[in-house]
XYZ file of C-alpha atoms in Angstrom:
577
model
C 262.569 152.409 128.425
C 263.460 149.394 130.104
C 266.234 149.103 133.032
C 268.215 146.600 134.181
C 268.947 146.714 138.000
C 270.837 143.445 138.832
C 272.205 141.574 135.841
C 271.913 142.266 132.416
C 270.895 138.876 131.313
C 267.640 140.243 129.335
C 270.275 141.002 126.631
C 271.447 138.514 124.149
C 274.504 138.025 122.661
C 273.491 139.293 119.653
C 272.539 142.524 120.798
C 272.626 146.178 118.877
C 272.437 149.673 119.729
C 272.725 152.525 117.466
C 274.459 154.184 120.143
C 276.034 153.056 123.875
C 276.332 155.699 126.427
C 279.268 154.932 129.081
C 278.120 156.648 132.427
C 274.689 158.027 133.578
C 275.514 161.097 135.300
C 274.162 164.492 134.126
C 276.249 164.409 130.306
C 275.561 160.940 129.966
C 271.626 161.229 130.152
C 271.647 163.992 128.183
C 273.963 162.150 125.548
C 271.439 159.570 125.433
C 268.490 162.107 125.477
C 269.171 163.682 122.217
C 269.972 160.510 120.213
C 266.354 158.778 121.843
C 264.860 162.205 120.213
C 265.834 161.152 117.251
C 264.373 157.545 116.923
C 267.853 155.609 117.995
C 268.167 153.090 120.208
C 270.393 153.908 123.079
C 272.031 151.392 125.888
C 273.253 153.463 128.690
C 275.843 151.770 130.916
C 276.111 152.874 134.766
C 278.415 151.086 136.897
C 276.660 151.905 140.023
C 273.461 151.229 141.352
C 271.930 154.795 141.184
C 271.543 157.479 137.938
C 272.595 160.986 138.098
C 276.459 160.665 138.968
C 277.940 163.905 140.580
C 275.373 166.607 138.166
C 272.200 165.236 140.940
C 274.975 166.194 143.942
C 275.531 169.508 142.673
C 273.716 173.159 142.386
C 272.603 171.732 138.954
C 273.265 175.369 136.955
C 274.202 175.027 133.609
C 276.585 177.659 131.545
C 274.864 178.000 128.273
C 275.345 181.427 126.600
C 273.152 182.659 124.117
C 269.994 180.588 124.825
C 266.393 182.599 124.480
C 266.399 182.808 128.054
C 269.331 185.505 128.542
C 267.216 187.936 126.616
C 265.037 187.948 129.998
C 267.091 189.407 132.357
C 270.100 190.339 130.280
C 268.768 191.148 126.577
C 272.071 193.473 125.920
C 274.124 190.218 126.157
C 275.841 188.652 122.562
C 278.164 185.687 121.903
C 280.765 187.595 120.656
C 280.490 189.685 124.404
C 280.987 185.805 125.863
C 283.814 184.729 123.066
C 285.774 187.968 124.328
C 285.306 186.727 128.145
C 286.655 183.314 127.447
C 289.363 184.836 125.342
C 290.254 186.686 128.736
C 289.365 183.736 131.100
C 290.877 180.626 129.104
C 293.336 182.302 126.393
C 294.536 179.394 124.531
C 294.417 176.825 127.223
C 291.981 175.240 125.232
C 290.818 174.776 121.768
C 289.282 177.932 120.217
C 287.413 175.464 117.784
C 286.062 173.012 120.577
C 285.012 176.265 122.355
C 283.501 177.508 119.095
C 281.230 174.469 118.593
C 280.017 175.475 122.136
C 278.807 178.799 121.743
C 277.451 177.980 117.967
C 275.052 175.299 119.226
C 274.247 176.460 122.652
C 271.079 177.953 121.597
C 270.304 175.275 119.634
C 270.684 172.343 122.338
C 268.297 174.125 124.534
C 265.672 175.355 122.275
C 265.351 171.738 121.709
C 265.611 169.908 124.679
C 262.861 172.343 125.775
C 260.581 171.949 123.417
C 261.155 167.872 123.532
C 261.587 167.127 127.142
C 260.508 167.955 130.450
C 263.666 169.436 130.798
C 262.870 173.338 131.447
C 265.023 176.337 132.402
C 265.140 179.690 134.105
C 267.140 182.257 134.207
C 268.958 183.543 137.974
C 267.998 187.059 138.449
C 271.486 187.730 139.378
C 274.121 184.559 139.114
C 277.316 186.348 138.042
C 280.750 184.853 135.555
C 283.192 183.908 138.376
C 285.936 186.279 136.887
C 283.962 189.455 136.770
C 286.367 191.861 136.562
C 287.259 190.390 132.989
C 286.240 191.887 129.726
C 283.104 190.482 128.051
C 281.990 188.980 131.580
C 278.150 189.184 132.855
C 276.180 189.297 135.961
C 273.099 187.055 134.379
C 271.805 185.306 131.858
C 274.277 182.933 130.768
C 273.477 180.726 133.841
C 270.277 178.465 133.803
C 269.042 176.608 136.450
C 266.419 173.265 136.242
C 262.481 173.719 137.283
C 261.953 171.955 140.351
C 260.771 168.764 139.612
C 257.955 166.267 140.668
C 259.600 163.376 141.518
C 256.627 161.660 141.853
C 256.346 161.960 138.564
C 258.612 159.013 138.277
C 257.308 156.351 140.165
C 258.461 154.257 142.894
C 260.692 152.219 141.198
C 262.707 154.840 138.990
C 262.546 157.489 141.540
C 264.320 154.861 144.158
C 266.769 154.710 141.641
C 267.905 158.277 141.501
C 270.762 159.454 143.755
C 269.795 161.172 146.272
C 271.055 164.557 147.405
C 274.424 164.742 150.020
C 271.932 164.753 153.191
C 274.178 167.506 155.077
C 272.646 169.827 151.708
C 268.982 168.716 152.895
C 266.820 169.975 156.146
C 264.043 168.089 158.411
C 264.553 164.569 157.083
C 265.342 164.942 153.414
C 263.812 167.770 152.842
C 265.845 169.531 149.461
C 266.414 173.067 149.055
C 267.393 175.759 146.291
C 268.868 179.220 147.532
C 265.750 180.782 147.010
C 264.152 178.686 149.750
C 267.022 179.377 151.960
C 266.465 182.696 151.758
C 262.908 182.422 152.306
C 263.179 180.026 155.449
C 265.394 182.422 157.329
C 263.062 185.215 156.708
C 260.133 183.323 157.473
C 259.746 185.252 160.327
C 260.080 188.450 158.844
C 258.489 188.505 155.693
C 254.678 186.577 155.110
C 256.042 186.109 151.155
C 258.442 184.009 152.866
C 256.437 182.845 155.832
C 254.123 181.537 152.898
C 256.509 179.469 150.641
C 258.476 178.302 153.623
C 255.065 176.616 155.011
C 253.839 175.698 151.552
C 257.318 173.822 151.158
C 257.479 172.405 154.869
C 253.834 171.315 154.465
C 254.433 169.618 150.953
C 257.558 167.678 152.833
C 255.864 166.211 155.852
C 253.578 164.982 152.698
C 255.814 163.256 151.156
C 257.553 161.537 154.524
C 254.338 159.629 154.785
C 254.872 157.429 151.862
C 258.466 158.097 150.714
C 262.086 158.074 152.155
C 262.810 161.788 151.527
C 260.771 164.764 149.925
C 259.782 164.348 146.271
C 260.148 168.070 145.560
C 263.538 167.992 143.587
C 265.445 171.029 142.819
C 268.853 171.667 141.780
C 270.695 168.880 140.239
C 268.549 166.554 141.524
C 265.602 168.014 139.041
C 267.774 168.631 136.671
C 268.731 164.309 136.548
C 265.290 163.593 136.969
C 263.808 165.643 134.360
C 266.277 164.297 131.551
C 265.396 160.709 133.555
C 261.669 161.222 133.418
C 262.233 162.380 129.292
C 264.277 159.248 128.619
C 261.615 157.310 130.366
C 259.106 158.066 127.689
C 260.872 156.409 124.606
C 261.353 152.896 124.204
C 264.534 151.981 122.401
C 266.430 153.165 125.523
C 268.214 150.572 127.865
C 269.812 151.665 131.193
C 272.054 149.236 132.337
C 272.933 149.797 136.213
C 275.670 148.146 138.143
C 277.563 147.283 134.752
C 280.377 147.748 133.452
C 282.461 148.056 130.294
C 284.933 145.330 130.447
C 286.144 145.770 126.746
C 286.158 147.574 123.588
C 286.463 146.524 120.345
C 287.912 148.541 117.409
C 287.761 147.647 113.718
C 288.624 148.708 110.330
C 285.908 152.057 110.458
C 285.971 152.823 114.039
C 284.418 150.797 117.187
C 282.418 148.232 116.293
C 281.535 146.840 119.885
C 281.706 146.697 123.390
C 281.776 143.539 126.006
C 279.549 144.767 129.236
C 279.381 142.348 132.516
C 277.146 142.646 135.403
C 275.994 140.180 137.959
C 278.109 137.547 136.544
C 276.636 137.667 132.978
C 279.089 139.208 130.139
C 277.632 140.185 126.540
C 278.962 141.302 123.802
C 276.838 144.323 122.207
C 277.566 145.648 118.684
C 277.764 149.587 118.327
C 275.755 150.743 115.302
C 276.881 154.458 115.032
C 278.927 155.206 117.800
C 280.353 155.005 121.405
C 280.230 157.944 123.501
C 282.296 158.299 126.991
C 280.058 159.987 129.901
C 281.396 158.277 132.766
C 282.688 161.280 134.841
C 286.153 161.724 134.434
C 289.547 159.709 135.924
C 288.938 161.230 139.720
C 288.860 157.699 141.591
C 291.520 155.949 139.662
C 294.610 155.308 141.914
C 297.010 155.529 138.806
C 295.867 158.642 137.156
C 294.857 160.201 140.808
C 298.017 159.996 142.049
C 299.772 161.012 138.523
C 297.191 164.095 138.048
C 295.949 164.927 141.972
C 299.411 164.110 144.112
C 299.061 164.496 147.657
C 295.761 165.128 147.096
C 293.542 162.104 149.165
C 290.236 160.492 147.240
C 288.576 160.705 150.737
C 288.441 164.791 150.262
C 286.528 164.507 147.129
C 282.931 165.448 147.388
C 282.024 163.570 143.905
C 280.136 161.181 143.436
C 281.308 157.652 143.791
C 280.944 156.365 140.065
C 284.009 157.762 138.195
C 286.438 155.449 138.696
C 288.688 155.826 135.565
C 287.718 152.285 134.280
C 286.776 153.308 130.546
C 289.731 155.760 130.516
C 292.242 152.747 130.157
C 289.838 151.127 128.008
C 290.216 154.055 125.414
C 293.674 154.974 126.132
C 294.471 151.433 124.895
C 292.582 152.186 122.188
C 294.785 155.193 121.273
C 293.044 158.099 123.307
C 294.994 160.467 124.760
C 294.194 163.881 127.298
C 294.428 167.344 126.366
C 297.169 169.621 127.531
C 298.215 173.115 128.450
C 294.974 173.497 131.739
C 296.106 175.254 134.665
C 294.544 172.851 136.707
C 293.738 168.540 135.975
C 290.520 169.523 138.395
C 288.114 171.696 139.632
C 288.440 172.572 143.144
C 286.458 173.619 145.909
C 287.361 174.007 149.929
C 285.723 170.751 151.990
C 285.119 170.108 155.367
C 285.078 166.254 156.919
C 282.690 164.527 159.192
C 282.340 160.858 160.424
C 278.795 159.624 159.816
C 276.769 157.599 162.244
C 277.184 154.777 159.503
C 280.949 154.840 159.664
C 280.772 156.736 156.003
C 282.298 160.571 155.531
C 280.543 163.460 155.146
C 282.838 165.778 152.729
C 280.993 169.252 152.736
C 281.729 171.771 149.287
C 281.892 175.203 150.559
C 280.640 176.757 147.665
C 278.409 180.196 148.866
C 276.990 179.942 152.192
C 279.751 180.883 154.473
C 283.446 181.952 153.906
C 282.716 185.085 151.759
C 280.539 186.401 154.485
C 281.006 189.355 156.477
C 282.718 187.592 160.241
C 284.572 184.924 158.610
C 288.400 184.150 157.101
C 290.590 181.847 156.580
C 293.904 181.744 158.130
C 296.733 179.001 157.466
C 298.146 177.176 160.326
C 300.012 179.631 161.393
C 297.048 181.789 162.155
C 297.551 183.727 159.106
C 295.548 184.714 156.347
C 296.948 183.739 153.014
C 294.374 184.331 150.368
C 290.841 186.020 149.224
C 288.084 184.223 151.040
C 285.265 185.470 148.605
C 286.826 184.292 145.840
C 285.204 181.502 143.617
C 285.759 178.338 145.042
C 287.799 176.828 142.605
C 290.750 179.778 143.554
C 290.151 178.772 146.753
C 290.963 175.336 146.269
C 293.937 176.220 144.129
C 295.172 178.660 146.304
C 295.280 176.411 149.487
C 297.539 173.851 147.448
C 299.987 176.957 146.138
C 300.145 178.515 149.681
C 300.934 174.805 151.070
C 303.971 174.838 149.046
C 305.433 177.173 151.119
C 303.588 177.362 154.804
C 301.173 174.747 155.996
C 297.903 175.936 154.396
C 296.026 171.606 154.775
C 294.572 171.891 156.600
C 293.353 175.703 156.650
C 291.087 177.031 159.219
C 287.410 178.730 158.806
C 287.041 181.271 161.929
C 283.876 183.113 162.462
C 282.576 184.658 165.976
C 279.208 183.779 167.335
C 277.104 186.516 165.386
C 278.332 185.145 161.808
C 277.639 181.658 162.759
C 274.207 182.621 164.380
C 273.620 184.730 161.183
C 275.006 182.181 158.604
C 276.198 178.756 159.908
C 279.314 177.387 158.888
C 279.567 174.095 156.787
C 277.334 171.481 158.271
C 276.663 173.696 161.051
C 273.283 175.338 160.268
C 272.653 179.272 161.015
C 270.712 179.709 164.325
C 273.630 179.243 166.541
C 271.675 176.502 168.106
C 272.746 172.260 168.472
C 276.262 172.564 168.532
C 277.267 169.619 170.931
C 277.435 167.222 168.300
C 279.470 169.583 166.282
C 281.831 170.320 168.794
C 282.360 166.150 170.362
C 283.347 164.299 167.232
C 285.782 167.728 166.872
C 284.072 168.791 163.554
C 283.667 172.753 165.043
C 286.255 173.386 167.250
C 285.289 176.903 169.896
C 286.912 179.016 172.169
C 286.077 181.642 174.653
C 288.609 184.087 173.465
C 290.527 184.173 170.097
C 293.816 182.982 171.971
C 291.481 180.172 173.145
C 290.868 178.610 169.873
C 294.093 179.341 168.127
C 295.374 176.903 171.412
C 293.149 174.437 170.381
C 294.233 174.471 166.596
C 298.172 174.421 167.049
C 298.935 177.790 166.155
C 300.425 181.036 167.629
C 297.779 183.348 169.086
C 299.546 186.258 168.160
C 299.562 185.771 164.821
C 295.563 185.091 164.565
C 294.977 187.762 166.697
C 296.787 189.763 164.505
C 295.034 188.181 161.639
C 291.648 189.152 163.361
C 292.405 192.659 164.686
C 293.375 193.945 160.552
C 290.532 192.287 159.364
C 288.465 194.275 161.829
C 290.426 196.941 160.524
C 289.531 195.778 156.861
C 285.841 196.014 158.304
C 286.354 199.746 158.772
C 287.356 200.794 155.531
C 285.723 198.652 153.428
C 288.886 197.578 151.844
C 290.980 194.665 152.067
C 294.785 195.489 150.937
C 296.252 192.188 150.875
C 294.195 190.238 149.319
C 291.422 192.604 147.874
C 288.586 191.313 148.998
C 285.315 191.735 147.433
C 286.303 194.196 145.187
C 284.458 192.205 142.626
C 280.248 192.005 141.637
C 281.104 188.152 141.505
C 282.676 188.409 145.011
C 279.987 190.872 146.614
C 277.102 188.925 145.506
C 278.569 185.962 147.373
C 278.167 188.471 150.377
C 275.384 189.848 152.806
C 273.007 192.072 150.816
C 271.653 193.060 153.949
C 275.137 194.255 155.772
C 275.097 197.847 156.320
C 279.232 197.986 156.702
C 281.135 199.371 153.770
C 282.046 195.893 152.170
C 279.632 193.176 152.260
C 282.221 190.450 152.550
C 283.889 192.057 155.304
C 282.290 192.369 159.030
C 284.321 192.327 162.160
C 284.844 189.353 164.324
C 283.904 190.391 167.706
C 281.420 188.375 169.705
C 282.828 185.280 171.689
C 282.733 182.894 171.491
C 285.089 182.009 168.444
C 284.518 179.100 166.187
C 286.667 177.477 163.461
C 286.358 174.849 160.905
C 289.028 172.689 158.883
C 289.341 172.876 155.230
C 290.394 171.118 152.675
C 291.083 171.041 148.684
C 288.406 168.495 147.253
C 288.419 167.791 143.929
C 284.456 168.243 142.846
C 285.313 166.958 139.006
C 287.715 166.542 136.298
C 289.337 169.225 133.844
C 291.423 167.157 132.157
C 290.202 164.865 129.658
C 290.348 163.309 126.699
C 291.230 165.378 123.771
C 288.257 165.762 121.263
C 287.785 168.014 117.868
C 284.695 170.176 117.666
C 282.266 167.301 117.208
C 283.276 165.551 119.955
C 285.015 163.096 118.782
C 287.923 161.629 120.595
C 291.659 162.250 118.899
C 294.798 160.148 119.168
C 298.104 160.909 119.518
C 298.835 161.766 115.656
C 295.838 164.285 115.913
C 293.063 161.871 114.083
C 289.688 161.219 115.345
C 289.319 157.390 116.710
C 286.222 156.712 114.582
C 282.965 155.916 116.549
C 284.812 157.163 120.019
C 283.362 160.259 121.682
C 283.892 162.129 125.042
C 281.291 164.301 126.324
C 281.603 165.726 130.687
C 284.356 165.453 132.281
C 285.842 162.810 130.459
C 286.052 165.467 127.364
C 288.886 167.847 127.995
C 287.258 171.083 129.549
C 287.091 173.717 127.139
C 287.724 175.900 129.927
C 291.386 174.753 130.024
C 291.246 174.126 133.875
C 289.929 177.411 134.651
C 286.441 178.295 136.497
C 285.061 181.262 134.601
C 281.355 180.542 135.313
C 278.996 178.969 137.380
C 277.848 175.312 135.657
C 280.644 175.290 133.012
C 280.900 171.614 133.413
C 277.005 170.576 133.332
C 276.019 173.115 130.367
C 278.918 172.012 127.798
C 278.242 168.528 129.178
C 274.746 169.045 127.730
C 275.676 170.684 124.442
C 278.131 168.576 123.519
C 275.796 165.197 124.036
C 273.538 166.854 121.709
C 276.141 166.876 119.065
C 278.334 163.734 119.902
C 274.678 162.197 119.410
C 273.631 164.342 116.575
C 277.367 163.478 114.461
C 277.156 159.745 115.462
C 274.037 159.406 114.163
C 274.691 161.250 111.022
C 272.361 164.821 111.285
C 275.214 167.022 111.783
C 276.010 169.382 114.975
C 273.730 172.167 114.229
């Protein structure tokens, strides 16, 4: 594999590639992945300076039904169980055929990425579909989740070049974590299991500091990018061209025939053997389509990463392209908090499991009321603060816990312990109060009314049962609780010990849903309904088969995956399956 870092003037003008891979996040890799497998040569095109795009940011999980590792910890589970659950969860949002072609080759695409890369799975003993309560949904098995990863396994020079983890989602220095070690280093004390792998991992860190920037132990999405990075690095037709990008593309009589790429000052013009695929991460950070798709929505909330700028979306929308319809949502959505950095940069925090479904928290509007189900998947959450905005200021919402949930669990940035908050609480990021009417002074809204907001959630607390918004009434929801609460519902505790603390919130847009419309093999479609020939869209610049809907957790990394194995697998002539 050879990479170019800062120009791309190794390449002639006369240059060839089988197949040319726009974007080099998680879809993109893959993309490339599967046609290397097969003996093509591959030039990957990355307009930033780092690999792994917004898949080695995120919880790395991947949505796969079907796949031999289901049959672990659910072997009851069938496709037609998980066709009947997207029938429920999606309806006809999307493409029946598109989502088809998914559930045919799921198996497939891992059973062969497996067995010809260092890409390897497991199953999550428990990692539930989002919409539980649906027909045909599952608590396990569809889910997989990346083996940690070596990442010195990569060597200096291509593990500088992978992009790092958010630091707020890292501990002592760099140091990444999984759930499983976050369970195990706040039970260190309690448990030797955990006393054992928290030492074996803090040990293995301090290691790694000696030599390196940050830990080498990757897990997540950061082991899931380096493992198809560390497979790619193995075969030689493959080209990764950072800090480049695609200025134009050509279309001829049988489909696209080339592509112009400029970096550092150099432009080339590279001819496209088989076909062009689109990876680069959807149309998130282009002003235009932002502010057509996302209005009143700011970039700065978005807790992607910085790549997907929309570029190659008006480079195929000139070419004919055009996006899929009928989603209930152009994104997928999760709550944020912001913090200034000491570098003058913003932290924007996802807050995906660790806090607001917990037992001591809600969410009220700025009123002081609450206005939706905090334990909810975070997508709903992010939809529902935009819907109840409509009507009562709901951006930003609030995040109020009292001192024993944020000892027990932290909230956002704020680590559990209960311990350093001074920083927290200066630049204004974790706003406290000695009493309830305390805080809600301190936020702009009426004390009565969060009182109130308190005093029926403590009442919630009671009964186990939340009447307005029917909270965790779901196996989705309660898993996102305390398995150790002994109240009645383990998303609901009281809020009772001052002080009070609360947190803003906002809607941050953590990818795109709507993308470019595609048939079953991937292959991008025009306005009349015809494929653009040599044009594919895999990630989120293919429209989501989910339709703008969140049924699952990683239903944008695991169709990202199957589909790059056949976009690569139909370019290239060998057929999907």
């Amino acid at each position: 594999m050879q990479v170019l870092k800062n120009g791309i003037d190794k390449l002639d003008e006369h240059s060839a590639y089988d197949l040319v891979v726009i974007g080099a996040g998680g879809a993109g890799l893959a993309t490339a992945l599967f046609a290397a497998m097969e003996g093509a040569s591959v030039l990957l095109v990355e307009r930033t300076e780092l690999i792994g795009g917004t898949t080695a940011w995120s919880a790395g999980t991947s949505w796969i039904p079907g796949s031999k590792h289901a049959a672990k910890v659910n072997p009851g589970d069938t496709l037609a169980e998980t066709r009947r659950y997207l029938d429920n969860a999606v309806g006809d949002r999307t493409s029946k055929a598109v989502r088809e072609a998914f559930l045919r080759n799921g198996r497939a695409a891992v059973d062969e990425v497996e067995s010809r890369s260092e890409l390897k799975y497991r199953p999550y003993p428990k990692h539930p579909d989002y919409i539980s309560d649906l027909g045909g949904s599952t608590l396990n098995g569809r889910a997989l989740e990346p083996l940690p990863f070596d990442g010195r396994l990569l060597g200096r020079e291509l593990f500088a070049l992978l992009r790092p983890p958010i630091p707020e989602f890292t501990v002592i220095g760099g140091m990444m974590v999984d759930r499983t070690d976050i369970n195990h280093l706040l039970a260190m004390t309690r448990s030797w299991a955990s006393f054992r792998h928290s030492v074996k991992i803090v040990l293995r860190h301090a290691m790694d500091r000696l030599s390196c920037p940050r830990g080498t132990r990757l897990v997540m999405g950061n082991a899931h990018v380096a493992r198809l990075l560390y497979s790619l690095s193995r075969h030689e037709k493959v080209t990764i061209a950072l800090n480049t990008t695609v200025a134009h593309i050509v279309r001829g009589s049988h489909g696209v025939e080339r592509v112009d790429i400029e970096s550092g000052g150099e432009r080339r013009s590279i001819r496209v053997n088989k076909g062009l695929v689109l990876a680069s991460g959807g149309f998130n950070r282009h002003p235009g389509l932002r502010a057509q798709m996302l209005p009143g929505v700011p970039g700065e909330w978005s807790p992607a990463a910085p790549g997907h700028t929309g570029q190659a979306h008006d480079l195929a929308r000139h070419l004919g392209a055009v996006y899929g319809q009928g989603g209930l949502s152009h994104a997928f959505w999760a709550p944020v908090s912001l913090r200034p950095r000491a570098d003058g940069s913003t932290a924007v925090f996802p807050h995906f499991v660790m806090d607001r479904a917990k037992p001591g928290m809600i969410t009220v509007n700025a009123k002081g009321e609450r206005f939706l189900n905090e334990s909810t998947s975070y997508h709903l959450f992010g939809l529902a603060m935009q819907q109840a905005h409509q009507s009562t200021p709901s951006i930003p919402a609030y995040l109020v816990c009292d001192a024993e949930a944020l000892r027990k669990y932290g909230i956002g940035m704020v680590r559990p312990g209960g311990k350093g908050l001074g920083p927290f609480l200066a630049d204004g990021y974790l706003t406290a109060g000695a009493t309830l009417a305390e805080l809600a002074g301190k936020l702009g809204m009426d004390p009565q009314a969060l009182q109130a907001s308190v005093q029926q959630n403590n009442r919630n607390a009671e009964t186990g049962v939340d009447p307005d918004f029917h909270r965790g009434e779901t196996a989705y929801q309660q898993n996102l609780g305390d398995p150790a609460w002994t109240g009645k519902n383990p998303n609901i505790g009281p809020l009772q010990t001052a002080p009070f603390y609360a947190v803003r919130l906002y809607p941050g847009d953590i990818g795109a849903s709507t993308g470019f419309a595609t048939n079953e093999h991937a292959q991008v479609l025009g306005a009349d309904g015809q494929v653009i020939a040599g044009l594919y869209a895999v990630g989120n610049d293919m429209h989501s088969i989910m339709g703008g809907t969140y049924p699952a957790p990683g239903i944008t990394i695991g169709p990202g995956l199957v589909f790059g194995r056949i976009a690569a697998r139909h370019a290239l002539g060998l057929g999907a399956a």
